[in-house]
Amino acid sequence: MLEFSHVSFAFGAQEVLTDVSFTLPEGGALAVTGPSGCGKTTLLRLAAGLLEPGSGQIRRPAGGAAVVFQEPRLLPWLTAEENVNLVLSDRRETLPQAREWLAALGLGGDAGKYPRELSGGMQRRVAIARALAMRRPLLILDEPFSGLDGELKAKTVRLIAAQGSAVLLATHDGGDLAAFGCASLRLEAKLRLDA
């Protein structure tokens, strides 16, 4: 379970999140929505433990989280299968598992390609495969379906749902809420006053 209790966060004097509270149960899904710059990515980073709140408390699942960032964050000197294999326990023995994850996302024929040889949508799917291969109780997705067409998106959502992890995603796409059948938490942009 992921629980935010009266969480606030600021970058210096710029307040980003104020008194945010919610509970995401095991296996549940929650979409964080709102305009650009309202703090969606900051909330996800707090949930992942990459940032700590200025005030309030966050209770994270004991098994940790797997994160898919807005950028795929693939290592350019490794192939797609090697990027996925990085998170598996025994890298010498688990390359077939990495290939299976890529095949499940429609990249079976591209496992040996380097990130520079893949489109943006393909890189995104490699990043999703890597996160799913980690098998964490919480999956955090920041705008996860950029560059994916409708059929690939539906296939990816089914694969994510089958994993059984709790899902926290930031999105601008109302279709993502319907795809996951999840509740939403809407954030509003903070007014910035320049002196």
Coordinates of C-alpha atoms in Angstrom, one line a residue:
M1 CA 0.0 0.0 0.0
L2 CA 1.1 3.5 -0.8
E3 CA -0.2 6.3 1.5
F4 CA 0.4 10.0 1.4
S5 CA -0.7 11.8 4.6
H6 CA -0.8 15.7 4.5
V7 CA 2.3 15.8 2.2
S8 CA 3.7 19.1 1.1
F9 CA 6.8 19.8 -1.0
A10 CA 8.6 22.9 -2.2
F11 CA 11.7 23.5 -4.4
G12 CA 13.2 26.3 -2.3
A13 CA 10.6 29.1 -1.9
Q14 CA 8.4 27.6 -4.7
E15 CA 5.6 25.5 -3.2
V16 CA 4.7 22.6 -5.5
L17 CA 2.4 20.3 -3.5
T18 CA 0.3 21.3 -0.5
D19 CA -1.4 19.0 2.0
V20 CA -1.8 16.0 -0.4
S21 CA -3.4 12.9 1.1
F22 CA -4.5 9.7 -0.6
T23 CA -4.3 5.9 -0.2
L24 CA -3.4 3.5 -3.0
P25 CA -4.2 -0.1 -1.9
E26 CA -2.4 -3.2 -3.1
G27 CA -3.3 -4.0 -6.7
G28 CA -5.2 -0.7 -7.0
A29 CA -4.7 2.1 -9.6
L30 CA -4.7 5.9 -9.3
A31 CA -4.1 8.4 -12.1
V32 CA -2.6 11.8 -11.2
T33 CA -4.0 14.5 -13.6
G34 CA -3.7 18.2 -14.0
P35 CA -2.1 20.8 -16.2
S36 CA 1.7 20.9 -17.0
G37 CA 3.7 22.2 -14.1
C38 CA 1.2 21.3 -11.4
G39 CA 3.5 18.8 -9.6
K40 CA 2.5 15.4 -11.1
T41 CA 6.1 14.3 -11.7
T42 CA 7.1 15.6 -8.3
L43 CA 4.4 13.5 -6.7
L44 CA 5.6 10.4 -8.5
R45 CA 9.2 11.1 -7.4
L46 CA 8.0 11.4 -3.8
A47 CA 6.1 8.1 -4.1
A48 CA 9.2 6.4 -5.5
G49 CA 11.4 7.7 -2.7
L50 CA 13.5 9.8 -5.0
L51 CA 12.4 12.9 -3.1
E52 CA 11.3 13.3 0.6
P53 CA 8.4 15.6 1.6
G54 CA 8.9 18.9 3.3
S55 CA 6.1 18.0 5.7
G56 CA 3.7 15.1 6.1
Q57 CA 4.4 11.4 5.8
I58 CA 4.6 8.8 3.0
R59 CA 4.2 5.1 3.6
R60 CA 5.6 3.1 0.8
P61 CA 5.2 -0.6 0.1
A62 CA 7.9 -2.8 1.6
G63 CA 9.0 -4.3 -1.7
G64 CA 9.7 -0.9 -3.3
A65 CA 8.7 0.5 -6.7
A66 CA 9.6 0.2 -10.3
V67 CA 9.5 3.5 -12.2
V68 CA 8.9 4.4 -15.9
F69 CA 10.1 8.0 -16.3
Q70 CA 8.9 10.4 -19.0
E71 CA 12.2 9.7 -20.8
P72 CA 13.0 6.0 -21.3
R73 CA 16.4 6.3 -19.6
L74 CA 18.0 3.4 -21.5
L75 CA 21.7 2.9 -21.4
P76 CA 22.9 3.6 -24.9
W77 CA 25.7 1.2 -24.9
L78 CA 23.4 -1.8 -24.1
T79 CA 20.9 -3.5 -26.4
A80 CA 17.2 -3.6 -25.6
E81 CA 17.5 -7.1 -24.0
E82 CA 20.6 -6.0 -22.0
N83 CA 18.7 -2.9 -20.7
V84 CA 15.9 -5.2 -19.4
N85 CA 18.3 -7.8 -18.1
L86 CA 20.0 -5.2 -15.9
V87 CA 17.2 -5.5 -13.3
L88 CA 17.0 -9.3 -13.2
S89 CA 18.8 -11.2 -10.5
D90 CA 21.4 -13.3 -12.4
R91 CA 22.3 -11.5 -15.5
R92 CA 24.2 -14.5 -17.0
E93 CA 21.1 -16.8 -16.7
T94 CA 18.2 -14.3 -17.2
L95 CA 18.7 -13.0 -20.7
P96 CA 15.9 -15.4 -22.0
Q97 CA 13.5 -13.7 -19.4
A98 CA 14.5 -10.3 -20.7
R99 CA 13.7 -11.4 -24.2
E100 CA 10.3 -12.8 -23.1
W101 CA 9.3 -9.4 -21.6
L102 CA 10.3 -7.7 -24.8
A103 CA 8.4 -10.2 -26.9
A104 CA 5.3 -9.6 -24.7
L105 CA 5.5 -5.9 -25.7
G106 CA 5.9 -6.7 -29.4
L107 CA 9.7 -6.2 -29.5
G108 CA 10.8 -9.8 -29.9
G109 CA 12.6 -9.1 -33.1
D110 CA 14.3 -5.9 -31.7
A111 CA 15.9 -7.4 -28.6
G112 CA 19.4 -7.1 -30.0
K113 CA 19.0 -3.5 -31.1
Y114 CA 20.6 -0.5 -29.4
P115 CA 18.4 2.4 -28.2
R116 CA 19.6 4.6 -31.1
E117 CA 18.1 2.0 -33.5
L118 CA 14.7 2.1 -31.9
S119 CA 11.9 4.7 -32.3
G120 CA 10.7 6.7 -29.3
G121 CA 7.7 4.4 -28.8
M122 CA 9.9 1.3 -29.0
Q123 CA 12.3 2.8 -26.4
R124 CA 9.3 3.5 -24.2
R125 CA 8.2 -0.2 -24.4
V126 CA 11.8 -1.3 -23.5
A127 CA 11.5 0.9 -20.4
I128 CA 8.1 -0.6 -19.5
A129 CA 9.5 -4.1 -20.0
R130 CA 12.4 -3.3 -17.7
A131 CA 10.0 -2.0 -15.0
L132 CA 7.7 -5.0 -15.3
A133 CA 10.6 -7.4 -15.1
M134 CA 11.5 -6.0 -11.6
R135 CA 8.1 -7.3 -10.3
R136 CA 7.7 -4.7 -7.6
P137 CA 4.4 -4.2 -5.6
L138 CA 4.2 -0.6 -6.9
L139 CA 4.6 0.5 -10.5
I140 CA 5.0 4.2 -11.1
L141 CA 4.4 5.5 -14.6
D142 CA 5.0 9.1 -15.8
E143 CA 3.1 9.7 -19.1
P144 CA 3.7 6.0 -19.9
F145 CA 2.1 5.7 -23.3
S146 CA 3.8 8.5 -25.4
G147 CA 4.5 7.2 -28.9
L148 CA 2.2 4.1 -28.5
D149 CA -0.7 3.6 -30.9
G150 CA -4.1 2.4 -29.6
E151 CA -3.5 -1.3 -30.1
L152 CA 0.0 -1.3 -28.5
K153 CA -1.4 0.8 -25.6
A154 CA -4.2 -1.6 -25.0
K155 CA -1.8 -4.6 -25.0
T156 CA 0.6 -2.8 -22.6
V157 CA -2.3 -1.9 -20.2
R158 CA -3.4 -5.6 -20.2
L159 CA 0.2 -6.7 -19.5
I160 CA 0.5 -4.2 -16.6
A161 CA -2.8 -5.2 -15.1
A162 CA -1.9 -8.9 -15.3
Q163 CA 1.1 -8.2 -13.1
G164 CA -1.1 -7.3 -10.1
S165 CA 1.1 -4.4 -8.9
A166 CA -0.5 -1.2 -7.6
V167 CA -0.2 1.4 -10.4
L168 CA 0.3 5.2 -9.9
L169 CA 0.4 7.1 -13.1
A170 CA 0.6 10.7 -14.2
T171 CA -1.3 11.4 -17.4
H172 CA -2.9 14.1 -19.5
D173 CA -4.9 11.5 -21.4
G174 CA -8.4 10.7 -20.0
G175 CA -8.3 7.5 -21.9
D176 CA -5.6 6.2 -19.5
L177 CA -8.1 6.5 -16.7
A178 CA -10.6 4.4 -18.6
A179 CA -8.0 1.9 -19.7
F180 CA -7.0 1.2 -16.1
G181 CA -10.5 1.7 -14.7
C182 CA -8.9 3.9 -12.0
A183 CA -9.8 6.8 -9.8
S184 CA -8.0 10.1 -10.3
L185 CA -6.3 12.7 -8.2
R186 CA -6.3 16.1 -9.9
L187 CA -3.6 18.6 -9.0
E188 CA -3.9 22.3 -9.8
A189 CA -1.0 24.6 -10.9
K190 CA 0.4 26.9 -8.3
L191 CA 0.2 30.6 -9.1
R192 CA 3.7 32.0 -9.4
L193 CA 4.3 35.6 -8.5
D194 CA 7.5 37.2 -9.9
A195 CA 8.8 40.2 -8.0

